[in-house]
PDB file of C-alpha atoms and ligand atoms in Angstrom:
ATOM      1  CA  MET A   1     -12.002  32.236 -62.900  1.00 86.00           C
ATOM      2  CA  ARG A   2     -14.278  31.690 -59.908  1.00 94.00           C
ATOM      3  CA  GLN A   3     -13.896  28.298 -58.329  1.00 98.00           C
ATOM      4  CA  LEU A   4     -16.782  25.834 -58.486  1.00 98.00           C
ATOM      5  CA  ILE A   5     -17.582  24.112 -55.213  1.00 98.00           C
ATOM      6  CA  ALA A   6     -19.936  21.240 -55.973  1.00 98.00           C
ATOM      7  CA  GLY A   7     -21.695  19.057 -53.425  1.00 98.00           C
ATOM      8  CA  ASN A   8     -22.535  15.495 -54.410  1.00 98.00           C
ATOM      9  CA  TRP A   9     -25.109  14.164 -51.966  1.00 98.00           C
ATOM     10  CA  LYS A  10     -25.055  10.702 -53.555  1.00 98.00           C
ATOM     11  CA  MET A  11     -27.927   8.520 -52.208  1.00 98.00           C
ATOM     12  CA  PHE A  12     -28.468  10.526 -49.042  1.00 98.00           C
ATOM     13  CA  GLY A  13     -31.010  13.095 -47.948  1.00 98.00           C
ATOM     14  CA  LYS A  14     -34.702  13.525 -47.188  1.00 98.00           C
ATOM     15  CA  LEU A  15     -37.250  16.166 -48.108  1.00 98.00           C
ATOM     16  CA  ALA A  16     -37.178  17.305 -44.507  1.00 98.00           C
ATOM     17  CA  ASP A  17     -33.466  18.180 -44.846  1.00 98.00           C
ATOM     18  CA  VAL A  18     -34.030  20.693 -47.646  1.00 98.00           C
ATOM     19  CA  PRO A  19     -35.275  23.869 -45.910  1.00 98.00           C
ATOM     20  CA  ALA A  20     -32.487  24.180 -43.341  1.00 97.00           C
ATOM     21  CA  TYR A  21     -29.778  23.221 -45.823  1.00 98.00           C
ATOM     22  CA  ALA A  22     -31.099  25.607 -48.470  1.00 98.00           C
ATOM     23  CA  SER A  23     -31.274  28.553 -46.102  1.00 96.00           C
ATOM     24  CA  ALA A  24     -27.742  27.824 -44.890  1.00 96.00           C
ATOM     25  CA  VAL A  25     -26.282  27.769 -48.408  1.00 96.00           C
ATOM     26  CA  LEU A  26     -28.136  30.942 -49.321  1.00 94.00           C
ATOM     27  CA  ALA A  27     -25.633  32.614 -46.998  1.00 88.00           C
ATOM     28  CA  ALA A  28     -22.773  31.152 -49.060  1.00 87.00           C
ATOM     29  CA  PRO A  29     -19.695  33.202 -49.851  1.00 82.00           C
ATOM     30  CA  THR A  30     -19.993  35.066 -53.123  1.00 87.00           C
ATOM     31  CA  HIS A  31     -16.435  34.538 -54.399  1.00 95.00           C
ATOM     32  CA  VAL A  32     -17.229  30.974 -55.523  1.00 97.00           C
ATOM     33  CA  ASP A  33     -19.892  29.262 -57.614  1.00 97.00           C
ATOM     34  CA  LEU A  34     -21.791  26.902 -55.349  1.00 97.00           C
ATOM     35  CA  LEU A  35     -23.570  23.834 -56.695  1.00 98.00           C
ATOM     36  CA  VAL A  36     -25.708  21.261 -54.901  1.00 98.00           C
ATOM     37  CA  CYS A  37     -26.367  17.880 -56.550  1.00 98.00           C
ATOM     38  CA  PRO A  38     -28.966  16.117 -54.396  1.00 98.00           C
ATOM     39  CA  PRO A  39     -30.825  12.921 -55.289  1.00 98.00           C
ATOM     40  CA  PHE A  40     -33.458  13.388 -58.007  1.00 98.00           C
ATOM     41  CA  THR A  41     -36.263  13.255 -55.421  1.00 98.00           C
ATOM     42  CA  LEU A  42     -35.063  16.477 -53.792  1.00 98.00           C
ATOM     43  CA  LEU A  43     -34.373  18.568 -56.897  1.00 98.00           C
ATOM     44  CA  ASP A  44     -37.793  20.138 -57.206  1.00 98.00           C
ATOM     45  CA  ARG A  45     -37.936  21.072 -53.520  1.00 98.00           C
ATOM     46  CA  PHE A  46     -34.411  22.493 -53.683  1.00 98.00           C
ATOM     47  CA  ALA A  47     -35.244  24.445 -56.846  1.00 98.00           C
ATOM     48  CA  ALA A  48     -38.103  26.148 -55.028  1.00 98.00           C
ATOM     49  CA  ALA A  49     -35.995  26.844 -51.946  1.00 97.00           C
ATOM     50  CA  LEU A  50     -33.056  28.277 -53.934  1.00 97.00           C
ATOM     51  CA  LYS A  51     -35.126  30.209 -56.491  1.00 94.00           C
ATOM     52  CA  GLY A  52     -33.535  33.523 -57.423  1.00 92.00           C
ATOM     53  CA  SER A  53     -30.264  32.690 -55.662  1.00 95.00           C
ATOM     54  CA  GLN A  54     -26.796  32.180 -57.118  1.00 93.00           C
ATOM     55  CA  VAL A  55     -26.638  28.612 -55.786  1.00 97.00           C
ATOM     56  CA  ALA A  56     -26.960  26.164 -58.674  1.00 98.00           C
ATOM     57  CA  LEU A  57     -28.516  22.715 -58.746  1.00 98.00           C
ATOM     58  CA  GLY A  58     -27.390  19.601 -60.527  1.00 98.00           C
ATOM     59  CA  GLY A  59     -28.292  15.982 -61.090  1.00 98.00           C
ATOM     60  CA  GLN A  60     -25.991  13.036 -60.405  1.00 98.00           C
ATOM     61  CA  ASP A  61     -26.586  11.231 -63.688  1.00 98.00           C
ATOM     62  CA  CYS A  62     -28.709  11.339 -66.834  1.00 98.00           C
ATOM     63  CA  HIS A  63     -29.608   9.005 -69.667  1.00 98.00           C
ATOM     64  CA  ALA A  64     -28.134   9.396 -73.143  1.00 98.00           C
ATOM     65  CA  ASN A  65     -31.598   9.677 -74.726  1.00 98.00           C
ATOM     66  CA  PRO A  66     -33.896  12.677 -74.283  1.00 98.00           C
ATOM     67  CA  GLN A  67     -36.830  10.360 -73.452  1.00 98.00           C
ATOM     68  CA  GLY A  68     -37.872   6.767 -73.975  1.00 98.00           C
ATOM     69  CA  ALA A  69     -38.563   3.373 -72.457  1.00 98.00           C
ATOM     70  CA  HIS A  70     -35.729   3.320 -69.907  1.00 98.00           C
ATOM     71  CA  THR A  71     -37.140   2.279 -66.557  1.00 98.00           C
ATOM     72  CA  GLY A  72     -35.491   3.991 -63.629  1.00 97.00           C
ATOM     73  CA  ASP A  73     -33.503   6.499 -65.684  1.00 98.00           C
ATOM     74  CA  ILE A  74     -33.718  10.279 -65.847  1.00 98.00           C
ATOM     75  CA  ALA A  75     -33.316  12.274 -69.064  1.00 98.00           C
ATOM     76  CA  ALA A  76     -31.230  15.434 -69.278  1.00 98.00           C
ATOM     77  CA  PRO A  77     -34.209  17.608 -70.394  1.00 98.00           C
ATOM     78  CA  MET A  78     -36.068  16.417 -67.261  1.00 98.00           C
ATOM     79  CA  LEU A  79     -33.224  17.680 -65.101  1.00 98.00           C
ATOM     80  CA  ALA A  80     -33.213  20.984 -66.955  1.00 98.00           C
ATOM     81  CA  GLU A  81     -36.983  21.309 -66.564  1.00 98.00           C
ATOM     82  CA  VAL A  82     -36.790  20.921 -62.805  1.00 98.00           C
ATOM     83  CA  GLY A  83     -34.133  23.616 -62.533  1.00 97.00           C
ATOM     84  CA  ALA A  84     -30.804  21.782 -62.736  1.00 98.00           C
ATOM     85  CA  ARG A  85     -27.958  23.593 -64.489  1.00 98.00           C
ATOM     86  CA  TYR A  86     -25.336  20.878 -64.102  1.00 98.00           C
ATOM     87  CA  VAL A  87     -25.127  17.095 -64.137  1.00 99.00           C
ATOM     88  CA  ILE A  88     -22.383  14.866 -62.738  1.00 98.00           C
ATOM     89  CA  LEU A  89     -21.471  12.135 -65.239  1.00 98.00           C
ATOM     90  CA  GLY A  90     -19.126   9.162 -65.109  1.00 98.00           C
ATOM     91  CA  HIS A  91     -18.665   9.225 -61.349  1.00 98.00           C
ATOM     92  CA  SER A  92     -16.641   6.164 -60.340  1.00 97.00           C
ATOM     93  CA  GLU A  93     -19.639   4.887 -58.379  1.00 98.00           C
ATOM     94  CA  ARG A  94     -21.654   4.926 -61.622  1.00 98.00           C
ATOM     95  CA  ARG A  95     -18.751   3.361 -63.525  1.00 97.00           C
ATOM     96  CA  ASN A  96     -18.535   0.584 -60.894  1.00 95.00           C
ATOM     97  CA  ASP A  97     -22.130   0.096 -59.731  1.00 96.00           C
ATOM     98  CA  HIS A  98     -23.634   0.331 -63.209  1.00 97.00           C
ATOM     99  CA  GLY A  99     -20.757  -0.751 -65.425  1.00 96.00           C
ATOM    100  CA  GLU A 100     -20.742   2.586 -67.239  1.00 97.00           C
ATOM    101  CA  ALA A 101     -18.060   2.573 -69.902  1.00 97.00           C
ATOM    102  CA  ASN A 102     -16.456   5.655 -71.415  1.00 98.00           C
ATOM    103  CA  ALA A 103     -18.620   5.426 -74.553  1.00 98.00           C
ATOM    104  CA  VAL A 104     -21.793   5.531 -72.432  1.00 98.00           C
ATOM    105  CA  ILE A 105     -20.472   8.508 -70.504  1.00 98.00           C
ATOM    106  CA  ARG A 106     -19.636  10.288 -73.746  1.00 98.00           C
ATOM    107  CA  ALA A 107     -23.200   9.738 -75.013  1.00 98.00           C
ATOM    108  CA  LYS A 108     -24.626  11.026 -71.727  1.00 98.00           C
ATOM    109  CA  THR A 109     -22.336  14.047 -71.905  1.00 98.00           C
ATOM    110  CA  GLU A 110     -23.603  14.850 -75.397  1.00 98.00           C
ATOM    111  CA  ALA A 111     -27.187  14.499 -74.149  1.00 98.00           C
ATOM    112  CA  ALA A 112     -26.495  16.833 -71.231  1.00 98.00           C
ATOM    113  CA  MET A 113     -25.005  19.483 -73.521  1.00 98.00           C
ATOM    114  CA  ALA A 114     -27.920  19.148 -75.944  1.00 98.00           C
ATOM    115  CA  ALA A 115     -30.301  19.821 -73.044  1.00 98.00           C
ATOM    116  CA  GLY A 116     -28.352  22.953 -72.092  1.00 98.00           C
ATOM    117  CA  LEU A 117     -26.836  21.410 -68.962  1.00 98.00           C
ATOM    118  CA  ILE A 118     -23.208  21.743 -67.936  1.00 98.00           C
ATOM    119  CA  PRO A 119     -21.742  18.242 -67.616  1.00 98.00           C
ATOM    120  CA  ILE A 120     -19.192  17.507 -64.898  1.00 99.00           C
ATOM    121  CA  VAL A 121     -17.302  14.510 -66.217  1.00 98.00           C
ATOM    122  CA  CYS A 122     -15.408  12.496 -63.602  1.00 98.00           C
ATOM    123  CA  VAL A 123     -12.173  10.624 -64.192  1.00 98.00           C
ATOM    124  CA  GLY A 124      -9.731   8.948 -61.841  1.00 98.00           C
ATOM    125  CA  GLU A 125      -7.553   5.919 -61.273  1.00 98.00           C
ATOM    126  CA  THR A 126      -7.939   3.046 -58.817  1.00 98.00           C
ATOM    127  CA  GLU A 127      -5.342   2.399 -56.164  1.00 97.00           C
ATOM    128  CA  ALA A 128      -3.950  -0.578 -58.097  1.00 98.00           C
ATOM    129  CA  GLU A 129      -3.580   1.560 -61.212  1.00 98.00           C
ATOM    130  CA  ARG A 130      -1.737   4.243 -59.241  1.00 97.00           C
ATOM    131  CA  GLU A 131       0.563   1.684 -57.661  1.00 97.00           C
ATOM    132  CA  ALA A 132       1.307   0.274 -61.094  1.00 98.00           C
ATOM    133  CA  GLY A 133       2.342   3.760 -62.265  1.00 97.00           C
ATOM    134  CA  GLU A 134      -0.592   3.914 -64.673  1.00 98.00           C
ATOM    135  CA  ALA A 135      -2.619   6.737 -63.123  1.00 98.00           C
ATOM    136  CA  MET A 136      -1.977   9.321 -65.826  1.00 98.00           C
ATOM    137  CA  GLN A 137      -2.407   6.873 -68.649  1.00 98.00           C
ATOM    138  CA  VAL A 138      -5.766   5.729 -67.213  1.00 98.00           C
ATOM    139  CA  VAL A 139      -7.014   9.278 -66.748  1.00 98.00           C
ATOM    140  CA  ARG A 140      -5.876  10.314 -70.216  1.00 98.00           C
ATOM    141  CA  SER A 141      -7.701   7.385 -71.742  1.00 98.00           C
ATOM    142  CA  GLN A 142     -10.876   8.182 -69.772  1.00 98.00           C
ATOM    143  CA  LEU A 143     -10.738  11.790 -71.003  1.00 98.00           C
ATOM    144  CA  GLN A 144     -10.092  10.751 -74.559  1.00 98.00           C
ATOM    145  CA  HIS A 145     -13.011   8.330 -74.648  1.00 98.00           C
ATOM    146  CA  SER A 146     -15.580  10.021 -72.424  1.00 98.00           C
ATOM    147  CA  LEU A 147     -15.394  13.618 -73.662  1.00 98.00           C
ATOM    148  CA  PRO A 148     -17.197  14.278 -76.944  1.00 98.00           C
ATOM    149  CA  ALA A 149     -15.843  16.623 -79.597  1.00 95.00           C
ATOM    150  CA  GLY A 150     -16.848  20.164 -78.714  1.00 96.00           C
ATOM    151  CA  PHE A 151     -17.009  19.331 -75.008  1.00 98.00           C
ATOM    152  CA  ALA A 152     -18.084  22.353 -72.992  1.00 97.00           C
ATOM    153  CA  GLY A 153     -18.292  21.511 -69.327  1.00 98.00           C
ATOM    154  CA  VAL A 154     -16.235  20.725 -66.284  1.00 98.00           C
ATOM    155  CA  ALA A 155     -13.757  17.918 -65.618  1.00 98.00           C
ATOM    156  CA  ALA A 156     -13.366  16.377 -62.169  1.00 98.00           C
ATOM    157  CA  TYR A 157     -10.305  14.421 -61.125  1.00 98.00           C
ATOM    158  CA  GLU A 158     -11.417  11.947 -58.490  1.00 98.00           C
ATOM    159  CA  PRO A 159      -8.936   9.217 -57.620  1.00 98.00           C
ATOM    160  CA  VAL A 160     -11.188   6.261 -56.773  1.00 98.00           C
ATOM    161  CA  TRP A 161      -9.117   5.341 -53.701  1.00 98.00           C
ATOM    162  CA  ALA A 162      -9.542   8.833 -52.228  1.00 98.00           C
ATOM    163  CA  ILE A 163     -13.352   8.841 -52.382  1.00 98.00           C
ATOM    164  CA  GLY A 164     -14.916   8.470 -48.958  1.00 97.00           C
ATOM    165  CA  THR A 165     -11.677   7.171 -47.444  1.00 98.00           C
ATOM    166  CA  GLY A 166     -10.226  10.258 -45.775  1.00 97.00           C
ATOM    167  CA  ARG A 167      -7.105   9.810 -47.925  1.00 97.00           C
ATOM    168  CA  THR A 168      -5.949  12.243 -50.585  1.00 97.00           C
ATOM    169  CA  PRO A 169      -3.069  12.188 -53.043  1.00 97.00           C
ATOM    170  CA  THR A 170      -0.077  14.349 -52.155  1.00 97.00           C
ATOM    171  CA  GLU A 171      -0.142  17.949 -53.326  1.00 98.00           C
ATOM    172  CA  THR A 172       2.631  17.060 -55.752  1.00 98.00           C
ATOM    173  CA  ASP A 173       0.572  14.224 -57.219  1.00 98.00           C
ATOM    174  CA  ILE A 174      -2.552  16.381 -57.568  1.00 98.00           C
ATOM    175  CA  THR A 175      -0.539  19.166 -59.190  1.00 98.00           C
ATOM    176  CA  ALA A 176       1.068  16.747 -61.635  1.00 98.00           C
ATOM    177  CA  MET A 177      -2.259  15.124 -62.492  1.00 98.00           C
ATOM    178  CA  HIS A 178      -4.092  18.409 -63.013  1.00 98.00           C
ATOM    179  CA  ALA A 179      -1.278  19.661 -65.263  1.00 98.00           C
ATOM    180  CA  ASP A 180      -1.520  16.463 -67.246  1.00 98.00           C
ATOM    181  CA  ILE A 181      -5.310  16.765 -67.502  1.00 98.00           C
ATOM    182  CA  ARG A 182      -4.915  20.342 -68.768  1.00 98.00           C
ATOM    183  CA  ALA A 183      -2.431  19.163 -71.406  1.00 98.00           C
ATOM    184  CA  ALA A 184      -4.798  16.376 -72.448  1.00 98.00           C
ATOM    185  CA  LEU A 185      -7.739  18.809 -72.680  1.00 98.00           C
ATOM    186  CA  LEU A 186      -5.698  21.180 -74.868  1.00 98.00           C
ATOM    187  CA  ALA A 187      -4.585  18.343 -77.109  1.00 97.00           C
ATOM    188  CA  GLN A 188      -8.123  17.042 -77.415  1.00 97.00           C
ATOM    189  CA  LEU A 189     -10.181  20.227 -77.610  1.00 98.00           C
ATOM    190  CA  GLY A 190      -7.713  22.822 -78.861  1.00 97.00           C
ATOM    191  CA  GLU A 191      -8.084  26.326 -77.418  1.00 97.00           C
ATOM    192  CA  ALA A 192     -11.386  25.398 -75.772  1.00 97.00           C
ATOM    193  CA  GLY A 193      -9.419  23.037 -73.551  1.00 98.00           C
ATOM    194  CA  ALA A 194      -7.912  26.036 -71.755  1.00 98.00           C
ATOM    195  CA  LYS A 195     -11.326  27.080 -70.456  1.00 96.00           C
ATOM    196  CA  ILE A 196     -12.394  23.793 -68.897  1.00 98.00           C
ATOM    197  CA  GLN A 197     -12.436  23.971 -65.110  1.00 98.00           C
ATOM    198  CA  ILE A 198     -10.746  21.007 -63.445  1.00 98.00           C
ATOM    199  CA  LEU A 199     -12.184  20.088 -60.050  1.00 98.00           C
ATOM    200  CA  TYR A 200     -10.467  17.906 -57.503  1.00 98.00           C
ATOM    201  CA  GLY A 201     -12.643  15.377 -55.636  1.00 98.00           C
ATOM    202  CA  GLY A 202     -11.961  12.743 -53.011  1.00 98.00           C
ATOM    203  CA  SER A 203     -12.055  13.369 -49.244  1.00 98.00           C
ATOM    204  CA  VAL A 204     -12.170  17.160 -49.504  1.00 98.00           C
ATOM    205  CA  LYS A 205     -12.924  18.409 -45.983  1.00 98.00           C
ATOM    206  CA  PRO A 206     -12.917  21.784 -44.211  1.00 98.00           C
ATOM    207  CA  GLY A 207      -9.468  20.938 -42.828  1.00 98.00           C
ATOM    208  CA  ASN A 208      -7.723  20.263 -46.156  1.00 98.00           C
ATOM    209  CA  ALA A 209      -9.770  22.451 -48.524  1.00 98.00           C
ATOM    210  CA  ALA A 210      -7.595  25.572 -48.357  1.00 98.00           C
ATOM    211  CA  SER A 211      -4.423  23.740 -49.361  1.00 98.00           C
ATOM    212  CA  LEU A 212      -6.117  21.596 -52.029  1.00 98.00           C
ATOM    213  CA  LEU A 213      -7.972  24.516 -53.615  1.00 98.00           C
ATOM    214  CA  ALA A 214      -4.814  26.636 -53.772  1.00 98.00           C
ATOM    215  CA  LEU A 215      -3.004  24.140 -56.020  1.00 98.00           C
ATOM    216  CA  PRO A 216      -2.332  25.165 -59.624  1.00 97.00           C
ATOM    217  CA  GLU A 217      -5.015  24.075 -62.107  1.00 98.00           C
ATOM    218  CA  VAL A 218      -7.421  23.154 -59.314  1.00 98.00           C
ATOM    219  CA  GLY A 219     -10.566  25.049 -60.278  1.00 98.00           C
ATOM    220  CA  GLY A 220     -12.753  23.892 -57.434  1.00 98.00           C
ATOM    221  CA  ALA A 221     -13.885  20.785 -55.613  1.00 98.00           C
ATOM    222  CA  LEU A 222     -16.376  17.980 -55.972  1.00 98.00           C
ATOM    223  CA  VAL A 223     -17.340  17.195 -52.396  1.00 98.00           C
ATOM    224  CA  GLY A 224     -19.161  14.056 -51.286  1.00 98.00           C
ATOM    225  CA  GLY A 225     -19.511  13.290 -47.581  1.00 98.00           C
ATOM    226  CA  ALA A 226     -18.601  16.763 -46.359  1.00 98.00           C
ATOM    227  CA  SER A 227     -21.281  18.378 -48.538  1.00 98.00           C
ATOM    228  CA  LEU A 228     -24.075  16.766 -46.515  1.00 98.00           C
ATOM    229  CA  LYS A 229     -23.506  19.118 -43.610  1.00 98.00           C
ATOM    230  CA  ALA A 230     -24.133  22.697 -44.729  1.00 97.00           C
ATOM    231  CA  GLU A 231     -21.635  23.999 -42.199  1.00 97.00           C
ATOM    232  CA  ASP A 232     -18.802  21.849 -43.597  1.00 98.00           C
ATOM    233  CA  PHE A 233     -19.768  22.567 -47.192  1.00 98.00           C
ATOM    234  CA  LEU A 234     -19.705  26.307 -46.533  1.00 97.00           C
ATOM    235  CA  ALA A 235     -16.393  26.017 -44.709  1.00 97.00           C
ATOM    236  CA  ILE A 236     -14.957  24.393 -47.848  1.00 98.00           C
ATOM    237  CA  ALA A 237     -16.435  27.149 -50.030  1.00 97.00           C
ATOM    238  CA  ASN A 238     -14.951  29.762 -47.728  1.00 96.00           C
ATOM    239  CA  ALA A 239     -11.535  28.138 -48.033  1.00 97.00           C
ATOM    240  CA  ALA A 240     -11.456  28.691 -51.830  1.00 97.00           C
ATOM    241  CA  PRO A 241      -8.981  31.349 -52.933  1.00 96.00           C
ATOM    242  CA  ARG A 242     -10.391  34.814 -53.557  1.00 90.00           C
ATOM    243  CA  GLY A 243      -9.721  36.396 -56.933  1.00 70.00           C
TER     244      GLY A 243
HETATM  245  P1  PGA B   1     -15.997  12.232 -50.775  1.00 68.84           P
HETATM  246  O1  PGA B   1     -16.654  11.932 -52.209  1.00 68.84           O
HETATM  247  O2  PGA B   1     -15.839  13.722 -50.657  1.00 68.84           O
HETATM  248  O3  PGA B   1     -16.982  11.666 -49.777  1.00 68.84           O
HETATM  249  O4  PGA B   1     -14.672  11.524 -50.749  1.00 68.84           O
HETATM  250  C1  PGA B   1     -16.302  12.663 -53.335  1.00 68.84           C
HETATM  251  C2  PGA B   1     -17.112  12.199 -54.520  1.00 68.84           C
HETATM  252  O5  PGA B   1     -17.357  11.001 -54.638  1.00 68.84           O
HETATM  253  O6  PGA B   1     -17.540  13.020 -55.366  1.00 68.84           O
END
């Protein structure tokens, strides 16, 4: 399966950044699926700039309802209308900044699927949980409670302590966690669990991408900081294994 290299711009970026970035990613390697998730304000401009290309767009969150009186929120059908194909859900920054619990993330995931979007559901332990030997248990519980029945999307393993810190788990730890996530997906979703791509996220950079993306059960990367510079993002995409 082709790897998915997803860029999460978080709360960065201006309209003026779009043209140069879009033309750079249009020259992306073709052996991966490339996805850009900019802030909502840039989606429409990006959609126009990437029209007809293989580069996909995504949102960074959506509401669980298709519309309604929810000031400041964005509905999944709105993302779809503007040209998004994916939406990141349950990112640890949403879980922390907005107190999003697994049940909320599950409802949002259902809403995304109903709107025809591909949800990317994030899970991952804190440093304290890892030190206490609870990483796998935490991740398993997040998967169990945030993925709805019939989940069709992408899972992203993002250890909270590796996000934006320049630190990553060891290759052995990532391999063990991704194997455990695969087992959990199979147990939860049956055969469909075999098809779910599992991304790794947390301090993926051009310098470590080749070794991280070559690990078993790593189906791509969710890239934060390094996705803001097109050159670094493309270097990561280029580092993904071919075939
Ligand atoms: P980072 O962020 O690459 O800046 O560590 C990853 C993420 O939060 O998705």
